[in-house]
Amino acid sequence: MARRTKARAGAAAGAGAGARAGATPERIVGAAVRLFAAKGFDATTVQEVVDAASVTKGALYHYFGSKDDLLFEIYRSLIGRQMADLDRIVAARLDAATTVRRILVSLVETTAESVDETAVFVREMHRLNADRMTSFRAERRRYHETFRSVVEQAQEAGEFSSAVPADTAVLIALGVVNQLPTWYRPDGPKSPTQLGAEIADFILAGLRP
Amino acid sequence: MARRTKARAGAAAGAGAGARAGATPERIVGAAVRLFAAKGFDATTVQEVVDAASVTKGALYHYFGSKDDLLFEIYRSLIGRQMADLDRIVAARLDAATTVRRILVSLVETTAESVDETAVFVREMHRLNADRMTSFRAERRRYHETFRSVVEQAQEAGEFSSAVPADTAVLIALGVVNQLPTWYRPDGPKSPTQLGAEIADFILAGLRP
DNA sequence: AGGGGCATACCGACTGGTCGGTACCTGGGG
DNA sequence: CCCCAGGTACCGACCAGTCGGTATGCCCCT
């Protein structure tokens, strides 16, 4: 395993003059996400990715060191967005109920608009190599801990019931969201915001003292 | 794609006289589950499966028509067990709260003792071919509907709050369980029964009128 | 102003290795 | 003696990644 990983690439955008409509690296990642979500990482060939992105293998390997790098790029951008949202919400220092509600609504919204990314993520994260797996776990742990401490502090302050461990509540909340790609349909009757609100209602009802 | 699929095999068990300690087909499926859970379906070679099961390719293809059949066998037995549990619990016709509690505890217990199967299932179900996907969806739908109608009837009877749609409550409950393989560790501090109880408490708290 | 030197972006035929599946063989119990 | 669980050698397809090459700027020196 452990290939060389050119390490350059990433989102080296168009640079030059007027960034063209579809910058090549972004087109490649976009096609990859769609295909990986539809058929799985291993079942998708590099050739299919480049065909879907209307580029050639040369272009792909010019920007990405390996097929795995493509996968990692998908994770990085998704986790980045989610962590940023979480930090922003927690930093606002609102009351616990509002904070929990905002976290869940925002999470459901992001997940809904990135169903493919999330589906790939949930299904294929175990393919990360040791290094990346470690850094990924650290991020996820941070997300989990941040969320948990919001719940825990509210429990200590008596704002939330302590009947159920904060851990369990967080696990339940994040569980739904990660499963969302299996049942969510963009053309379904409920908007992501509505869904997020319903989920938040339920979780908050479970935490009511 | 679409290979021929011999269609024989399945769980042709030991049949004959005294089922030996490790009947060959069971050993093969057991090894496959472990490997698929650890490395993913595509990343696991048939050779690895037969080595782990201490048999040869000839034996594997004697009992199973293809690598995909192996995967399907795993799904079938897991879904079978879960549906049987659900039917048994609902047939007892206890009050809604007890029924929901029993469903969740039993589901968490089964899932915990079949973490590998569940992990494979969640990650690889999209590889099912059209026919099998259809029959699988039908089963899942039946599970979902049965569970939902328990909640819905209790809501109509005023036993449960109607603040949140029954659908959403069920989705949340099943969401945690499917995510369980990502965080559950058999040697962790909480027993499956305890975990199931905590999850049930939380869900029931959310449904309290 | 112009041109040489160099970097970036991309092309696509090719390869070395791997893997699912098959054809054929064998030994022992009924 | 025959049948079937199980063994073994092999095949054909496929695929990630490579590599030599081209085209198109951009910058600096004169």
CSV table of C-alpha atoms (C1' of nucleotides) in Angstrom, one decimal:
chain,number,residue,atom,x,y,z
A,1,MET,CA,0.0,0.0,0.0
A,2,ALA,CA,1.2,3.5,0.9
A,3,ARG,CA,1.8,5.0,-2.4
A,4,ARG,CA,3.8,8.1,-2.9
A,5,THR,CA,1.1,10.8,-2.8
A,6,LYS,CA,2.2,13.7,-4.8
A,7,ALA,CA,0.9,16.0,-2.1
A,8,ARG,CA,0.7,19.0,-4.4
A,9,ALA,CA,-2.8,19.3,-5.7
A,10,GLY,CA,-5.9,19.9,-3.6
A,11,ALA,CA,-7.9,22.8,-4.7
A,12,ALA,CA,-5.2,24.7,-6.7
A,13,ALA,CA,-8.1,26.4,-8.5
A,14,GLY,CA,-7.7,28.1,-11.9
A,15,ALA,CA,-5.0,30.5,-10.7
A,16,GLY,CA,-4.4,32.5,-13.9
A,17,ALA,CA,-6.8,35.1,-15.3
A,18,GLY,CA,-10.6,34.5,-15.2
A,19,ALA,CA,-11.3,31.2,-13.4
A,20,ARG,CA,-13.1,29.2,-16.0
A,21,ALA,CA,-16.6,27.9,-15.3
A,22,GLY,CA,-15.6,24.4,-14.3
A,23,ALA,CA,-12.1,24.3,-12.8
A,24,THR,CA,-10.6,20.9,-13.6
A,25,PRO,CA,-9.8,19.6,-10.1
A,26,GLU,CA,-13.3,20.5,-8.9
A,27,ARG,CA,-14.9,18.8,-11.9
A,28,ILE,CA,-13.0,15.7,-11.1
A,29,VAL,CA,-13.9,15.6,-7.4
A,30,GLY,CA,-17.6,16.3,-8.3
A,31,ALA,CA,-17.7,13.4,-10.8
A,32,ALA,CA,-16.0,11.2,-8.2
A,33,VAL,CA,-18.5,12.0,-5.5
A,34,ARG,CA,-21.4,11.2,-7.8
A,35,LEU,CA,-19.9,7.9,-8.9
A,36,PHE,CA,-18.6,6.7,-5.5
A,37,ALA,CA,-22.1,7.4,-4.0
A,38,ALA,CA,-23.8,5.5,-6.8
A,39,LYS,CA,-21.6,2.5,-7.1
A,40,GLY,CA,-19.1,2.5,-4.3
A,41,PHE,CA,-15.4,3.4,-4.3
A,42,ASP,CA,-14.0,0.1,-5.4
A,43,ALA,CA,-16.6,-0.6,-8.0
A,44,THR,CA,-15.8,2.8,-9.7
A,45,THR,CA,-12.9,2.8,-12.0
A,46,VAL,CA,-10.6,5.8,-12.5
A,47,GLN,CA,-11.5,5.7,-16.1
A,48,GLU,CA,-15.2,6.2,-15.3
A,49,VAL,CA,-14.3,9.2,-13.1
A,50,VAL,CA,-12.3,10.9,-15.8
A,51,ASP,CA,-14.9,10.2,-18.5
A,52,ALA,CA,-17.7,11.7,-16.3
A,53,ALA,CA,-15.5,14.7,-15.6
A,54,SER,CA,-14.6,15.0,-19.3
A,55,VAL,CA,-10.9,14.9,-18.7
A,56,THR,CA,-8.2,12.3,-19.1
A,57,LYS,CA,-6.3,10.1,-16.8
A,58,GLY,CA,-3.3,12.3,-17.2
A,59,ALA,CA,-5.2,15.3,-15.9
A,60,LEU,CA,-6.5,13.3,-12.9
A,61,TYR,CA,-3.0,12.1,-11.9
A,62,HIS,CA,-1.7,15.6,-12.5
A,63,TYR,CA,-3.8,16.9,-9.7
A,64,PHE,CA,-4.2,13.9,-7.4
A,65,GLY,CA,-1.6,11.4,-6.3
A,66,SER,CA,-3.9,8.4,-6.2
A,67,LYS,CA,-7.5,7.3,-6.3
A,68,ASP,CA,-7.4,7.3,-2.5
A,69,ASP,CA,-6.4,11.0,-2.5
A,70,LEU,CA,-9.7,11.7,-4.3
A,71,LEU,CA,-11.6,10.0,-1.5
A,72,PHE,CA,-9.7,11.9,1.2
A,73,GLU,CA,-10.4,15.2,-0.6
A,74,ILE,CA,-14.1,14.5,-0.3
A,75,TYR,CA,-13.9,13.8,3.4
A,76,ARG,CA,-11.8,16.8,4.1
A,77,SER,CA,-14.1,19.3,2.6
A,78,LEU,CA,-17.2,17.8,4.2
A,79,ILE,CA,-15.7,17.6,7.7
A,80,GLY,CA,-14.3,21.1,7.3
A,81,ARG,CA,-17.7,22.5,6.6
A,82,GLN,CA,-19.4,20.7,9.4
A,83,MET,CA,-16.7,21.7,12.0
A,84,ALA,CA,-16.9,25.3,10.9
A,85,ASP,CA,-20.7,25.3,11.4
A,86,LEU,CA,-20.4,23.7,14.8
A,87,ASP,CA,-17.8,26.2,16.0
A,88,ARG,CA,-19.7,29.1,14.7
A,89,ILE,CA,-22.9,28.0,16.5
A,90,VAL,CA,-21.2,27.2,19.8
A,91,ALA,CA,-19.3,30.4,19.8
A,92,ALA,CA,-22.6,32.4,19.8
A,93,ARG,CA,-23.1,31.2,23.4
A,94,LEU,CA,-26.8,31.0,23.3
A,95,ASP,CA,-28.9,28.9,25.7
A,96,ALA,CA,-28.5,25.2,25.4
A,97,ALA,CA,-31.8,24.4,23.8
A,98,THR,CA,-31.2,27.0,21.0
A,99,THR,CA,-27.7,25.8,20.5
A,100,VAL,CA,-28.7,22.1,20.2
A,101,ARG,CA,-31.5,23.1,17.9
A,102,ARG,CA,-29.2,25.1,15.7
A,103,ILE,CA,-26.5,22.4,15.6
A,104,LEU,CA,-29.1,19.8,14.5
A,105,VAL,CA,-30.8,22.0,11.9
A,106,SER,CA,-27.5,23.1,10.4
A,107,LEU,CA,-26.2,19.5,10.4
A,108,VAL,CA,-29.3,18.2,8.7
A,109,GLU,CA,-29.1,21.0,6.1
A,110,THR,CA,-25.4,20.4,5.3
A,111,THR,CA,-26.0,16.7,5.1
A,112,ALA,CA,-29.0,17.1,2.9
A,113,GLU,CA,-27.2,19.3,0.4
A,114,SER,CA,-24.2,16.9,0.4
A,115,VAL,CA,-26.0,13.6,0.5
A,116,ASP,CA,-23.6,12.0,-1.9
A,117,GLU,CA,-20.5,13.1,0.1
A,118,THR,CA,-22.1,11.9,3.3
A,119,ALA,CA,-23.1,8.5,1.8
A,120,VAL,CA,-19.5,8.0,0.5
A,121,PHE,CA,-18.2,9.1,3.8
A,122,VAL,CA,-20.3,6.8,5.9
A,123,ARG,CA,-19.7,3.8,3.6
A,124,GLU,CA,-16.0,4.2,2.8
A,125,MET,CA,-14.3,5.8,5.7
A,126,HIS,CA,-12.8,2.5,6.8
A,127,ARG,CA,-10.6,2.7,3.7
A,128,LEU,CA,-8.6,5.6,5.1
A,129,ASN,CA,-5.0,4.7,5.8
A,130,ALA,CA,-3.6,4.8,9.3
A,131,ASP,CA,-2.5,8.4,9.3
A,132,ARG,CA,-5.6,9.8,7.8
A,133,MET,CA,-7.8,7.6,10.0
A,134,THR,CA,-6.1,9.0,13.1
A,135,SER,CA,-6.6,12.6,12.0
A,136,PHE,CA,-10.1,11.9,11.0
A,137,ARG,CA,-10.9,10.3,14.4
A,138,ALA,CA,-9.5,13.3,16.1
A,139,GLU,CA,-11.8,15.6,14.2
A,140,ARG,CA,-14.8,13.4,14.8
A,141,ARG,CA,-14.0,13.2,18.5
A,142,ARG,CA,-13.7,16.9,18.7
A,143,TYR,CA,-17.2,17.3,17.1
A,144,HIS,CA,-18.6,14.7,19.4
A,145,GLU,CA,-17.0,16.2,22.6
A,146,THR,CA,-18.1,19.7,21.7
A,147,PHE,CA,-21.6,18.7,21.2
A,148,ARG,CA,-21.6,16.5,24.3
A,149,SER,CA,-20.3,19.2,26.5
A,150,VAL,CA,-23.1,21.5,25.5
A,151,VAL,CA,-25.6,18.9,26.6
A,152,GLU,CA,-23.7,18.0,29.7
A,153,GLN,CA,-23.4,21.6,30.9
A,154,ALA,CA,-27.1,22.1,30.4
A,155,GLN,CA,-27.8,18.9,32.4
A,156,GLU,CA,-25.6,20.1,35.3
A,157,ALA,CA,-27.4,23.5,35.2
A,158,GLY,CA,-30.7,21.7,35.3
A,159,GLU,CA,-31.8,22.9,31.9
A,160,PHE,CA,-31.9,19.4,30.6
A,161,SER,CA,-32.9,16.2,32.2
A,162,SER,CA,-30.1,13.9,33.3
A,163,ALA,CA,-32.2,10.8,32.9
A,164,VAL,CA,-30.1,9.8,29.9
A,165,PRO,CA,-26.3,10.2,29.6
A,166,ALA,CA,-25.2,13.1,27.4
A,167,ASP,CA,-23.2,10.6,25.4
A,168,THR,CA,-26.2,8.6,24.5
A,169,ALA,CA,-28.1,11.6,23.5
A,170,VAL,CA,-25.3,12.8,21.2
A,171,LEU,CA,-24.9,9.3,19.7
A,172,ILE,CA,-28.6,9.2,18.9
A,173,ALA,CA,-28.6,12.7,17.3
A,174,LEU,CA,-25.6,12.0,15.2
A,175,GLY,CA,-26.9,8.5,14.3
A,176,VAL,CA,-29.9,9.9,12.5
A,177,VAL,CA,-27.9,12.3,10.5
A,178,ASN,CA,-25.4,9.8,9.3
A,179,GLN,CA,-28.3,7.5,8.2
A,180,LEU,CA,-30.0,10.3,6.4
A,181,PRO,CA,-28.5,9.5,3.0
A,182,THR,CA,-30.2,6.1,3.1
A,183,TRP,CA,-33.7,7.6,3.2
A,184,TYR,CA,-33.6,11.3,2.4
A,185,ARG,CA,-34.8,12.3,-1.1
A,186,PRO,CA,-34.4,15.9,-2.2
A,187,ASP,CA,-37.8,15.7,-3.9
A,188,GLY,CA,-39.5,14.3,-0.8
A,189,PRO,CA,-42.3,16.2,1.0
A,190,LYS,CA,-40.1,17.7,3.7
A,191,SER,CA,-37.5,20.3,3.3
A,192,PRO,CA,-34.1,19.8,5.0
A,193,THR,CA,-34.9,22.7,7.4
A,194,GLN,CA,-38.2,21.1,8.3
A,195,LEU,CA,-36.6,17.7,8.9
A,196,GLY,CA,-33.9,19.3,11.0
A,197,ALA,CA,-36.5,21.1,13.0
A,198,GLU,CA,-38.4,17.8,13.6
A,199,ILE,CA,-35.3,16.0,14.6
A,200,ALA,CA,-34.3,18.8,16.9
A,201,ASP,CA,-37.8,18.8,18.5
A,202,PHE,CA,-37.6,15.1,19.2
A,203,ILE,CA,-34.1,15.2,20.7
A,204,LEU,CA,-35.0,18.3,22.8
A,205,ALA,CA,-38.2,16.6,24.0
A,206,GLY,CA,-36.1,13.7,25.2
A,207,LEU,CA,-33.9,16.1,27.1
A,208,ARG,CA,-36.7,18.1,28.7
A,209,PRO,CA,-36.4,18.0,32.5
B,1,MET,CA,-21.7,-6.7,-14.4
B,2,ALA,CA,-24.6,-9.1,-13.9
B,3,ARG,CA,-23.0,-12.4,-13.6
B,4,ARG,CA,-24.8,-15.7,-13.8
B,5,THR,CA,-25.6,-16.5,-10.2
B,6,LYS,CA,-25.9,-20.3,-9.8
B,7,ALA,CA,-28.8,-19.8,-7.4
B,8,ARG,CA,-28.3,-23.2,-5.7
B,9,ALA,CA,-26.6,-22.9,-2.3
B,10,GLY,CA,-27.9,-20.6,0.4
B,11,ALA,CA,-27.9,-22.2,3.8
B,12,ALA,CA,-27.8,-25.8,2.8
B,13,ALA,CA,-26.6,-26.5,6.3
B,14,GLY,CA,-25.1,-29.8,7.5
B,15,ALA,CA,-28.2,-31.7,6.5
B,16,GLY,CA,-27.1,-35.3,7.0
B,17,ALA,CA,-26.4,-36.9,10.4
B,18,GLY,CA,-24.7,-35.0,13.2
B,19,ALA,CA,-23.9,-31.5,12.0
B,20,ARG,CA,-20.2,-31.3,12.5
B,21,ALA,CA,-18.7,-28.6,14.8
B,22,GLY,CA,-17.8,-26.4,11.8
B,23,ALA,CA,-20.0,-27.2,8.9
B,24,THR,CA,-18.3,-26.0,5.8
B,25,PRO,CA,-20.9,-23.4,4.5
B,26,GLU,CA,-21.2,-21.9,7.9
B,27,ARG,CA,-17.4,-21.6,8.3
B,28,ILE,CA,-17.2,-19.9,4.9
B,29,VAL,CA,-20.0,-17.4,5.7
B,30,GLY,CA,-18.4,-16.7,9.1
B,31,ALA,CA,-15.0,-16.0,7.6
B,32,ALA,CA,-16.6,-13.8,5.0
B,33,VAL,CA,-18.5,-11.7,7.5
B,34,ARG,CA,-15.4,-11.1,9.5
B,35,LEU,CA,-13.3,-10.1,6.5
B,36,PHE,CA,-16.0,-8.0,4.8
B,37,ALA,CA,-16.5,-6.1,8.1
B,38,ALA,CA,-12.8,-5.5,8.5
B,39,LYS,CA,-11.8,-4.6,5.0
B,40,GLY,CA,-14.9,-4.1,2.9
B,41,PHE,CA,-16.5,-6.4,0.3
B,42,ASP,CA,-14.5,-5.4,-2.7
B,43,ALA,CA,-11.2,-5.2,-0.9
B,44,THR,CA,-11.6,-8.8,0.3
B,45,THR,CA,-10.6,-11.5,-2.2
B,46,VAL,CA,-12.2,-14.8,-2.5
B,47,GLN,CA,-8.8,-16.3,-1.7
B,48,GLU,CA,-8.7,-14.6,1.6
B,49,VAL,CA,-12.1,-15.9,2.5
B,50,VAL,CA,-11.3,-19.5,1.7
B,51,ASP,CA,-8.0,-19.2,3.6
B,52,ALA,CA,-9.7,-17.8,6.6
B,53,ALA,CA,-12.2,-20.6,6.5
B,54,SER,CA,-9.6,-23.2,5.9
B,55,VAL,CA,-11.2,-24.5,2.8
B,56,THR,CA,-10.4,-24.1,-0.9
B,57,LYS,CA,-12.0,-22.1,-3.7
B,58,GLY,CA,-13.5,-25.3,-5.0
B,59,ALA,CA,-15.4,-25.8,-1.7
B,60,LEU,CA,-16.7,-22.2,-1.8
B,61,TYR,CA,-17.9,-22.4,-5.3
B,62,HIS,CA,-19.4,-25.7,-4.6
B,63,TYR,CA,-21.8,-24.1,-2.1
B,64,PHE,CA,-22.1,-20.6,-3.4
B,65,GLY,CA,-22.7,-19.4,-6.9
B,66,SER,CA,-20.7,-16.2,-6.6
B,67,LYS,CA,-19.0,-13.8,-4.2
B,68,ASP,CA,-22.2,-11.8,-4.3
B,69,ASP,CA,-24.2,-14.8,-3.1
B,70,LEU,CA,-22.1,-14.8,0.0
B,71,LEU,CA,-23.0,-11.2,0.7
B,72,PHE,CA,-26.7,-11.9,0.2
B,73,GLU,CA,-26.6,-14.8,2.6
B,74,ILE,CA,-25.3,-12.5,5.3
B,75,TYR,CA,-28.2,-10.1,4.7
B,76,ARG,CA,-30.8,-12.8,4.6
B,77,SER,CA,-29.9,-14.3,7.9
B,78,LEU,CA,-29.6,-10.9,9.7
B,79,ILE,CA,-32.9,-9.6,8.4
B,80,GLY,CA,-34.6,-12.8,9.1
B,81,ARG,CA,-33.6,-12.7,12.7
B,82,GLN,CA,-34.7,-9.1,13.1
B,83,MET,CA,-38.0,-9.6,11.5
B,84,ALA,CA,-38.8,-12.6,13.6
B,85,ASP,CA,-38.0,-10.7,16.8
B,86,LEU,CA,-40.2,-7.8,15.8
B,87,ASP,CA,-43.1,-10.0,14.9
B,88,ARG,CA,-42.8,-11.9,18.2
B,89,ILE,CA,-42.8,-8.7,20.2
B,90,VAL,CA,-45.7,-7.0,18.4
B,91,ALA,CA,-47.7,-10.2,18.5
B,92,ALA,CA,-47.6,-10.1,22.3
B,93,ARG,CA,-49.9,-7.1,22.2
B,94,LEU,CA,-48.6,-5.3,25.2
B,95,ASP,CA,-49.0,-1.6,25.8
B,96,ALA,CA,-47.2,0.8,23.4
B,97,ALA,CA,-44.4,1.9,25.8
B,98,THR,CA,-43.5,-1.7,26.6
B,99,THR,CA,-43.6,-2.7,23.0
B,100,VAL,CA,-41.4,0.1,21.9
B,101,ARG,CA,-39.0,-0.6,24.7
B,102,ARG,CA,-38.8,-4.3,23.8
B,103,ILE,CA,-38.3,-3.6,20.2
B,104,LEU,CA,-35.4,-1.4,20.8
B,105,VAL,CA,-33.7,-3.5,23.5
B,106,SER,CA,-34.0,-6.6,21.3
B,107,LEU,CA,-32.8,-4.7,18.2
B,108,VAL,CA,-29.8,-3.3,20.1
B,109,GLU,CA,-29.0,-6.8,21.5
B,110,THR,CA,-29.2,-8.5,18.1
B,111,THR,CA,-27.2,-5.7,16.5
B,112,ALA,CA,-24.5,-5.8,19.2
B,113,GLU,CA,-24.1,-9.6,18.9
B,114,SER,CA,-23.9,-9.2,15.1
B,115,VAL,CA,-21.9,-6.1,14.7
B,116,ASP,CA,-19.9,-7.5,11.8
B,117,GLU,CA,-23.0,-8.5,9.9
B,118,THR,CA,-24.6,-5.1,10.5
B,119,ALA,CA,-21.5,-3.2,9.5
B,120,VAL,CA,-21.3,-5.1,6.3
B,121,PHE,CA,-25.0,-4.7,5.7
B,122,VAL,CA,-25.0,-0.9,6.2
B,123,ARG,CA,-21.9,-0.4,4.1
B,124,GLU,CA,-22.5,-2.8,1.2
B,125,MET,CA,-26.2,-3.1,0.7
B,126,HIS,CA,-26.1,-0.9,-2.4
B,127,ARG,CA,-24.3,-3.7,-4.2
B,128,LEU,CA,-27.4,-5.8,-4.2
B,129,ASN,CA,-28.6,-6.5,-7.7
B,130,ALA,CA,-32.0,-5.2,-8.7
B,131,ASP,CA,-34.1,-8.2,-7.7
B,132,ARG,CA,-32.5,-8.6,-4.4
B,133,MET,CA,-32.6,-4.9,-3.7
B,134,THR,CA,-36.4,-5.0,-4.3
B,135,SER,CA,-37.0,-7.8,-2.0
B,136,PHE,CA,-34.7,-6.2,0.6
B,137,ARG,CA,-36.5,-2.9,0.4
B,138,ALA,CA,-39.9,-4.7,0.9
B,139,GLU,CA,-38.6,-6.3,4.1
B,140,ARG,CA,-37.2,-3.1,5.4
B,141,ARG,CA,-40.4,-1.3,4.6
B,142,ARG,CA,-42.4,-3.9,6.5
B,143,TYR,CA,-40.1,-3.5,9.5
B,144,HIS,CA,-40.4,0.2,9.3
B,145,GLU,CA,-44.2,0.2,8.9
B,146,THR,CA,-44.8,-2.3,11.7
B,147,PHE,CA,-42.8,-0.2,14.1
B,148,ARG,CA,-44.4,3.0,12.9
B,149,SER,CA,-47.9,1.8,13.3
B,150,VAL,CA,-47.2,0.9,16.9
B,151,VAL,CA,-46.1,4.4,17.5
B,152,GLU,CA,-49.0,5.9,15.5
B,153,GLN,CA,-51.7,4.0,17.2
B,154,ALA,CA,-50.3,5.0,20.6
B,155,GLN,CA,-50.3,8.6,19.4
B,156,GLU,CA,-53.9,8.4,18.3
B,157,ALA,CA,-54.8,6.8,21.7
B,158,GLY,CA,-53.1,9.7,23.4
B,159,GLU,CA,-50.5,7.4,25.0
B,160,PHE,CA,-47.7,9.1,23.1
B,161,SER,CA,-47.3,12.8,22.2
B,162,SER,CA,-48.0,13.7,18.6
B,163,ALA,CA,-45.6,16.6,18.6
B,164,VAL,CA,-43.3,14.7,16.3
B,165,PRO,CA,-44.5,12.5,13.3
B,166,ALA,CA,-44.3,8.8,14.0
B,167,ASP,CA,-42.1,8.5,10.9
B,168,THR,CA,-39.5,10.8,12.3
B,169,ALA,CA,-39.4,9.0,15.6
B,170,VAL,CA,-38.9,5.6,13.9
B,171,LEU,CA,-36.2,7.0,11.6
B,172,ILE,CA,-34.4,8.3,14.6
B,173,ALA,CA,-34.7,5.0,16.5
B,174,LEU,CA,-33.5,3.0,13.6
B,175,GLY,CA,-30.8,5.5,12.8
B,176,VAL,CA,-28.9,4.9,16.0
B,177,VAL,CA,-29.1,1.2,15.7
B,178,ASN,CA,-27.6,1.2,12.2
B,179,GLN,CA,-24.8,3.4,13.3
B,180,LEU,CA,-24.1,1.3,16.3
B,181,PRO,CA,-21.3,-0.7,14.5
B,182,THR,CA,-19.3,2.4,14.2
B,183,TRP,CA,-19.0,3.1,17.9
B,184,TYR,CA,-20.0,0.0,19.8
B,185,ARG,CA,-17.2,-2.1,21.3
B,186,PRO,CA,-18.1,-5.4,23.0
B,187,ASP,CA,-15.5,-4.7,25.7
B,188,GLY,CA,-16.9,-1.3,26.4
B,189,PRO,CA,-18.4,-0.3,29.7
B,190,LYS,CA,-22.0,-0.7,28.8
B,191,SER,CA,-23.7,-4.0,28.0
B,192,PRO,CA,-25.9,-4.2,24.9
B,193,THR,CA,-29.0,-4.6,27.2
B,194,GLN,CA,-28.0,-1.5,29.1
B,195,LEU,CA,-27.4,0.4,25.9
B,196,GLY,CA,-30.7,-0.7,24.5
B,197,ALA,CA,-32.4,0.4,27.7
B,198,GLU,CA,-30.8,3.8,27.5
B,199,ILE,CA,-31.8,4.3,23.9
B,200,ALA,CA,-35.3,3.1,24.7
B,201,ASP,CA,-35.5,5.6,27.6
B,202,PHE,CA,-34.5,8.4,25.4
B,203,ILE,CA,-36.9,7.6,22.6
B,204,LEU,CA,-39.8,7.1,25.0
B,205,ALA,CA,-38.9,10.4,26.7
B,206,GLY,CA,-39.3,12.1,23.4
B,207,LEU,CA,-42.7,10.5,22.9
B,208,ARG,CA,-44.0,11.2,26.4
B,209,PRO,CA,-47.2,13.3,26.1
C,1,DA,C1',10.6,44.2,-28.6
C,2,DG,C1',11.7,39.6,-28.8
C,3,DG,C1',13.2,35.3,-27.7
C,4,DG,C1',15.1,31.7,-24.8
C,5,DG,C1',14.2,29.1,-20.8
C,6,DC,C1',11.2,27.0,-17.8
C,7,DA,C1',6.8,25.7,-15.5
C,8,DT,C1',2.3,24.3,-15.6
C,9,DA,C1',-1.4,21.6,-17.7
C,10,DC,C1',-2.7,17.9,-19.9
C,11,DC,C1',-2.7,13.7,-23.2
C,12,DG,C1',-3.4,8.6,-23.9
C,13,DA,C1',-1.1,4.1,-25.0
C,14,DC,C1',0.7,0.8,-22.3
C,15,DT,C1',1.9,-2.6,-18.4
C,16,DG,C1',2.3,-5.6,-14.5
C,17,DG,C1',-0.3,-7.6,-11.4
C,18,DT,C1',-4.6,-9.1,-9.5
C,19,DC,C1',-8.9,-11.4,-9.1
C,20,DG,C1',-13.4,-13.8,-9.9
C,21,DG,C1',-14.6,-17.7,-11.8
C,22,DT,C1',-14.1,-22.4,-14.2
C,23,DA,C1',-12.6,-27.0,-15.8
C,24,DC,C1',-11.1,-30.9,-14.4
C,25,DC,C1',-9.4,-34.1,-10.8
C,26,DT,C1',-9.6,-37.3,-6.5
C,27,DG,C1',-10.7,-39.9,-2.4
C,28,DG,C1',-13.8,-42.2,0.4
C,29,DG,C1',-18.4,-43.5,2.2
C,30,DG,C1',-22.8,-45.9,1.0
D,1,DC,C1',-18.8,-48.6,-8.4
D,2,DC,C1',-20.5,-44.3,-8.5
D,3,DC,C1',-21.4,-40.0,-6.6
D,4,DC,C1',-20.3,-35.8,-4.4
D,5,DA,C1',-17.7,-32.9,-1.2
D,6,DG,C1',-13.8,-30.8,-1.8
D,7,DG,C1',-9.0,-29.8,-4.1
D,8,DT,C1',-6.0,-27.5,-7.8
D,9,DA,C1',-4.3,-25.4,-11.7
D,10,DC,C1',-5.4,-22.1,-14.7
D,11,DC,C1',-7.7,-18.4,-17.7
D,12,DG,C1',-9.3,-14.2,-19.4
D,13,DA,C1',-10.6,-9.6,-18.1
D,14,DC,C1',-9.7,-5.7,-16.0
D,15,DC,C1',-7.7,-1.8,-13.8
D,16,DA,C1',-4.6,1.6,-11.1
D,17,DG,C1',-0.9,3.9,-12.1
D,18,DT,C1',3.1,5.3,-15.4
D,19,DC,C1',5.6,7.6,-18.7
D,20,DG,C1',7.2,10.0,-22.8
D,21,DG,C1',5.5,13.5,-25.0
D,22,DT,C1',2.9,18.1,-26.5
D,23,DA,C1',0.8,22.7,-26.0
D,24,DT,C1',0.6,27.0,-23.9
D,25,DG,C1',1.7,30.6,-21.4
D,26,DC,C1',4.9,33.7,-18.4
D,27,DC,C1',9.0,36.0,-17.0
D,28,DC,C1',13.5,37.7,-17.3
D,29,DC,C1',17.5,39.2,-19.9
D,30,DT,C1',19.3,41.6,-23.6
